[in-house]
Structure formats: structure tokens, C-alpha cells
């Protein structure tokens, strides 16, 4: 049952992580992970390297991506696992999302201009190691460099969270579409870190889970680096109630400095849940 140390959620410089796909994959292996997926935001260019390095390190590898999507206007993240990363529908859909991210980045930069903080688009681009993908984390790193806040987390709190002066609303793909891209390319859709959607709690959260399932979602990230132990228990219960298979992922972005989760630190799945990875083993 606990034959594998599983981590099916992580990021590299292909999106907003700080390590290369090779470094991320090596680190996972060195921390004891034996079943691994790299899941960059809206980008799959790291997959071929991650797959090769994982094989060389003796890890089981599953293709992954974390798609930015909208549920009734609220941003959510959907992890796709086990799809064909050359499938033309998936490739084109992710490319479109990345293009949309540039329009959003221009909007963000003009919000910053309005409050007298100039040059943020150029600044953020410096931190976007993959020139095809830009996101809030790249802006955050530039604002830290410029001394507007002591760290990335503080930049998010002060400028980049919804309603803050650097926030620019964006229309992401509908969650039903994202689930469909994953499905047609042969994969399964997992609702990422459900505990993190602060605007989607209570009755609304129950609607999200029901609609995610109804739209073809298969899995729930029960064990996440951004969940508390209370949330592990809550989402264990939700997975059972809604009939979701369960996933585990650290959401690794960089070697931890303060509270972030490293590879190999997460608990295994509570008993009684169906591991989503069994289908690939
Ligand atoms: P985006 O996809 O461009 O909206 O950026 C979302 C990413 O920003 C997340 O995947 C995290 O990597 C990062 N992020 C979000 N909130 C925070 C926060 N409070 N502190 C640090 N990083 C954050
Ligand atoms: Mn991220
Ligand atoms: Mn996420
Ligand atoms: Mn993530």
C-alpha cells in the first residue's frame, strides 16, 4: 500500500519554480520520492527532461501539468496527470493560456504604473526563465528586488492578492474545458490544493466539489503541502463522500526557506482512500 513515496505536484523554472526540471527531479529522488510528477503551471516543456532524469534516478514518472482555470469566475487550479504531452489539443490549449498570461501581465503592469511603481513588466520578465510563461510570482520577485516588500509572500499580501493594487482580474479557461483537455489527451483531472481557495468555502465549496466531479474530475489532492492536518482529514472525508480518488503533492517551488514543503515530507494517504496513481502501476 505505502510502497511508494508519492509526489504528484511540483514546479520548475518552466513556470514559477526556482530549479530547472533536471534539478527538481533530482531533488525529488534524493529526498526519497519514488513516484513523481512535475506539474508546471500551464506549461509542459519540462516534461521530456523530467521523464528522462526520473528514469535515470529509478523513479516512476507520470506526466503532469497544473492548469489555471475558473469556476464560476473564481480561480482554481486543476492538476492533469497521465495525459499525452504531445496531444495537439492539450498543446494548443496550454499555449493559449500562456498567451493570455501576457495580456494579464500587461494589465498588472499598468495597475502598478497607477500607483507609481514603474517597469514591473520588464522586471518580471527578467525572472521568467521560460520566456513563454509569466505569472504573479515573477512580478513578486521583482518587487522584492526593488525593496517594495521584504519577501514574496509579503508582496502577494500587499499587492498581488485579489483586490490589492497590483491585482488585475483575468478570465481563465472554464474548469469544464480544462477537465476536457486533460480527458481527451488521455489523463485524469485532479482538483489541486482545495484548502487554498479562500473564496470557495462552506456551501460554495460543496458546489465546487459536486460540479468538478460532474464535469469529469477524477481526483482530489487530499495531501498537499499547503494543507493543514485538519484539512487532510476534511478532504479525506470529502474524497470519500464525493467518490474522488486521492492524490498527494508538495507543490514544491524552491528549496524551503521558511514554511514551504520539501519533497519527502508529506504523510502517506489515509487508509480507505483510492490512490489515483494505482492506474499507472
Ligand atoms: P499565477 O498563476 O500567476 O496567478 O500565480 C500563482 C502562483 O503564485 C502560485 O502558484 C504560487 O506559486 C504563487 N503564490 C500565490 N500566493 C502566494 C503567496 N501568498 N506567497 C507566495 N507565493 C504565492
Ligand atoms: Mn506557482
Ligand atoms: Mn496551485
Ligand atoms: Mn502548484
XYZ file of C-alpha atoms and ligand atoms in Angstrom:
307
model
C 0.000 0.000 0.000
C 2.625 2.525 1.014
C 5.051 1.063 -1.437
C 5.779 4.414 -2.994
C 6.732 7.816 -1.706
C 4.409 9.855 -3.901
C 4.684 13.471 -5.018
C 2.451 14.491 -7.912
C 2.647 18.295 -7.702
C 5.805 20.356 -8.266
C 7.184 23.291 -10.225
C 10.350 24.215 -12.133
C 11.624 27.322 -13.942
C 9.330 26.294 -16.812
C 6.676 28.066 -14.708
C 7.362 29.800 -11.386
C 9.701 27.401 -9.604
C 13.343 28.229 -8.960
C 15.047 24.985 -10.048
C 15.447 23.560 -13.556
C 13.366 20.489 -14.436
C 16.519 18.399 -14.029
C 17.284 19.878 -10.600
C 13.699 19.471 -9.372
C 13.583 15.840 -10.487
C 16.979 15.041 -8.939
C 15.932 16.687 -5.705
C 12.724 14.657 -5.545
C 14.723 11.461 -5.993
C 17.328 12.494 -3.435
C 14.581 13.151 -0.864
C 13.196 9.654 -1.343
C 10.311 10.270 -3.761
C 9.710 7.172 -5.900
C 6.590 8.217 -7.844
C 6.906 11.699 -9.278
C 5.194 14.282 -11.485
C 6.411 17.728 -12.486
C 3.291 19.927 -12.797
C 4.291 23.344 -14.064
C 1.586 25.989 -14.410
C 0.114 25.879 -17.928
C 3.359 24.568 -19.424
C 4.732 21.159 -20.323
C 8.167 21.974 -21.756
C 9.876 20.480 -18.708
C 8.314 17.060 -19.152
C 10.820 15.395 -21.530
C 13.754 16.235 -19.256
C 11.898 15.328 -16.074
C 10.897 11.987 -17.596
C 14.487 11.152 -18.608
C 16.013 12.215 -15.303
C 13.339 10.356 -13.324
C 14.096 7.175 -15.271
C 17.821 7.591 -14.675
C 17.123 8.025 -10.946
C 14.873 4.961 -10.828
C 11.687 6.923 -10.054
C 8.296 6.153 -11.547
C 7.274 9.149 -13.607
C 3.820 10.458 -14.551
C 3.263 13.380 -16.943
C 1.753 16.381 -15.218
C 0.560 19.962 -15.566
C -1.282 22.433 -13.326
C -3.916 24.230 -15.374
C -5.180 27.664 -14.320
C -8.954 27.665 -14.631
C -12.123 29.414 -13.485
C -15.064 28.001 -11.583
C -17.961 30.486 -11.758
C -15.372 33.249 -12.017
C -13.230 32.047 -9.114
C -9.691 30.994 -9.993
C -8.929 27.336 -9.273
C -6.068 25.026 -10.231
C -6.542 21.660 -11.879
C -3.704 19.158 -11.989
C -3.700 16.935 -15.053
C -1.881 13.611 -14.700
C -1.005 10.816 -17.082
C -2.005 12.582 -20.323
C -0.165 12.506 -23.657
C 2.005 15.627 -23.538
C 2.207 15.723 -27.363
C -1.585 15.707 -27.799
C -2.391 18.655 -30.115
C -5.473 19.752 -28.142
C -3.535 19.925 -24.883
C -0.513 21.571 -26.512
C -2.665 24.261 -28.169
C -4.814 24.889 -25.098
C -1.812 25.475 -22.844
C -0.217 27.736 -25.420
C -3.384 29.847 -25.421
C -3.319 30.133 -21.636
C 0.295 31.291 -21.745
C -0.590 33.931 -24.342
C -3.464 35.089 -22.118
C -0.998 35.393 -19.244
C 0.929 38.054 -21.197
C -2.155 40.224 -21.635
C -2.785 39.791 -17.915
C 0.831 40.729 -17.143
C 0.414 43.945 -19.154
C -2.727 44.683 -17.143
C -0.850 44.050 -13.913
C 1.981 46.338 -15.002
C -0.477 49.140 -15.746
C -2.055 48.685 -12.291
C 1.426 49.107 -10.807
C 2.013 52.173 -13.002
C -1.134 53.719 -11.486
C 0.389 53.532 -8.019
C 3.726 54.880 -9.203
C 5.610 51.600 -9.462
C 7.018 51.530 -12.978
C 8.896 48.996 -15.082
C 7.309 45.948 -13.491
C 6.671 44.090 -16.757
C 10.315 44.321 -17.779
C 11.319 43.486 -14.229
C 9.064 40.444 -14.049
C 10.310 39.224 -17.432
C 13.825 39.040 -16.026
C 12.595 36.461 -13.520
C 10.538 34.498 -16.040
C 13.244 31.995 -17.080
C 10.812 30.438 -19.554
C 10.091 33.415 -21.845
C 6.781 31.755 -22.758
C 5.301 31.922 -19.267
C 4.828 34.839 -16.926
C 2.972 34.936 -13.635
C 2.485 36.764 -10.392
C 5.481 35.088 -8.742
C 7.796 36.746 -11.295
C 6.327 40.162 -10.503
C 6.673 39.369 -6.808
C 10.375 38.567 -7.116
C 10.997 41.845 -8.928
C 9.105 43.842 -6.291
C 11.197 42.229 -3.573
C 14.348 43.140 -5.533
C 13.122 46.747 -5.694
C 12.523 46.797 -1.956
C 8.722 47.146 -2.015
C 8.377 44.247 0.407
C 10.736 42.004 2.364
C 9.718 38.742 0.671
C 7.483 37.230 -1.989
C 4.741 36.313 0.446
C 4.561 39.928 1.642
C 4.318 41.171 -1.957
C 1.320 38.902 -2.503
C -0.362 40.196 0.645
C 0.298 43.836 -0.129
C -0.033 43.993 -3.928
C -0.930 40.802 -5.758
C -3.865 39.179 -3.969
C -7.398 39.784 -5.270
C -8.460 43.358 -4.511
C -4.910 44.645 -3.898
C -3.472 47.478 -6.020
C -1.373 45.292 -8.354
C -4.143 42.771 -8.951
C -5.576 42.551 -12.427
C -8.568 40.248 -12.933
C -8.174 37.623 -15.612
C -10.565 35.350 -17.409
C -9.062 31.876 -17.194
C -10.415 28.909 -19.132
C -13.611 27.346 -17.793
C -12.938 24.422 -15.470
C -15.099 22.190 -17.667
C -12.814 22.912 -20.643
C -9.644 22.237 -18.658
C -11.039 18.894 -17.477
C -11.950 18.078 -21.069
C -8.422 18.846 -22.405
C -6.992 16.502 -19.795
C -9.548 13.825 -20.578
C -9.155 13.896 -24.375
C -5.377 13.731 -24.044
C -5.742 10.535 -22.017
C -5.248 11.857 -18.491
C -7.133 12.390 -15.266
C -8.081 15.719 -13.679
C -7.347 16.385 -10.020
C -8.584 19.392 -8.056
C -5.364 20.935 -6.698
C -4.974 22.083 -3.063
C -8.715 22.561 -2.398
C -7.966 24.007 1.024
C -6.380 27.072 -0.536
C -9.452 28.561 -2.188
C -10.346 31.097 0.461
C -13.287 32.417 -1.548
C -14.726 28.930 -2.025
C -15.703 27.641 1.400
C -18.802 26.203 3.045
C -21.792 25.609 0.804
C -19.918 27.042 -2.186
C -17.119 24.526 -1.717
C -19.603 21.672 -1.727
C -20.898 23.003 -5.055
C -17.359 23.122 -6.453
C -16.705 19.505 -5.470
C -20.019 18.318 -6.902
C -19.551 20.223 -10.167
C -15.903 19.182 -10.520
C -16.987 15.564 -10.223
C -19.969 16.071 -12.535
C -17.661 17.606 -15.196
C -15.413 14.537 -15.221
C -12.929 15.365 -12.455
C -11.446 12.179 -11.015
C -9.219 13.191 -8.143
C -8.833 15.403 -5.110
C -5.453 16.494 -3.746
C -6.096 15.353 -0.193
C -2.497 15.622 0.973
C -0.999 18.929 -0.164
C 1.973 20.952 1.015
C -0.445 23.811 1.557
C -2.911 21.828 3.697
C -3.027 21.695 7.475
C -3.521 18.356 9.234
C -7.163 19.358 9.842
C -7.500 19.854 6.090
C -6.021 16.397 5.418
C -8.886 14.988 7.465
C -11.517 17.214 5.919
C -10.539 16.397 2.328
C -10.195 12.709 3.167
C -13.838 12.897 4.176
C -14.758 14.874 1.040
C -12.970 12.371 -1.223
C -14.982 9.555 0.319
C -18.239 11.496 0.217
C -17.934 12.508 -3.453
C -16.153 9.387 -4.699
C -12.880 11.070 -5.660
C -9.624 9.206 -5.951
C -6.931 10.826 -3.834
C -3.634 12.467 -4.737
C -0.581 13.738 -2.871
C 1.632 16.680 -3.836
C 4.040 19.016 -2.092
C 3.546 21.910 -4.576
C 7.316 22.309 -4.384
C 8.578 25.578 -5.914
C 12.016 26.015 -4.350
C 14.238 24.641 -1.589
C 12.346 25.716 1.540
C 13.435 28.818 3.401
C 10.523 29.387 5.771
C 7.299 27.410 5.794
C 7.334 25.698 2.393
C 7.173 21.948 1.959
C 10.093 19.988 0.563
C 9.947 16.633 -1.200
C 9.655 13.634 1.070
C 7.957 15.467 3.939
C 4.297 14.653 3.333
C 2.390 11.879 5.095
C 1.052 8.961 3.069
C -2.636 8.654 2.221
C -5.112 7.836 4.977
C -6.425 4.297 4.610
C -9.721 3.781 2.850
C -8.928 6.179 0.011
C -8.217 5.053 -3.547
C -4.786 6.331 -4.635
C -5.141 7.984 -8.036
C -1.757 6.583 -9.111
C -2.771 2.915 -8.910
C -3.977 3.092 -12.520
C -0.370 3.648 -13.725
C 1.390 0.988 -11.704
P -0.427 32.991 -11.063
O -0.573 31.601 -11.607
O 0.336 33.882 -11.979
O -1.731 33.584 -10.613
O 0.478 32.854 -9.763
C 0.107 31.937 -8.763
C 1.354 31.467 -8.046
O 1.827 32.493 -7.197
C 1.141 30.271 -7.140
O 1.271 29.061 -7.837
C 2.279 30.437 -6.165
O 3.473 29.935 -6.740
C 2.417 31.918 -6.041
N 1.714 32.462 -4.856
C 0.403 32.660 -4.681
N 0.126 33.192 -3.489
C 1.325 33.329 -2.869
C 1.736 33.826 -1.597
N 0.872 34.305 -0.714
N 3.046 33.813 -1.313
C 3.931 33.354 -2.197
N 3.619 32.881 -3.416
C 2.328 32.862 -3.748
Mn 3.303 28.599 -8.510
Mn -1.735 25.946 -7.487
Mn 1.296 24.301 -7.856
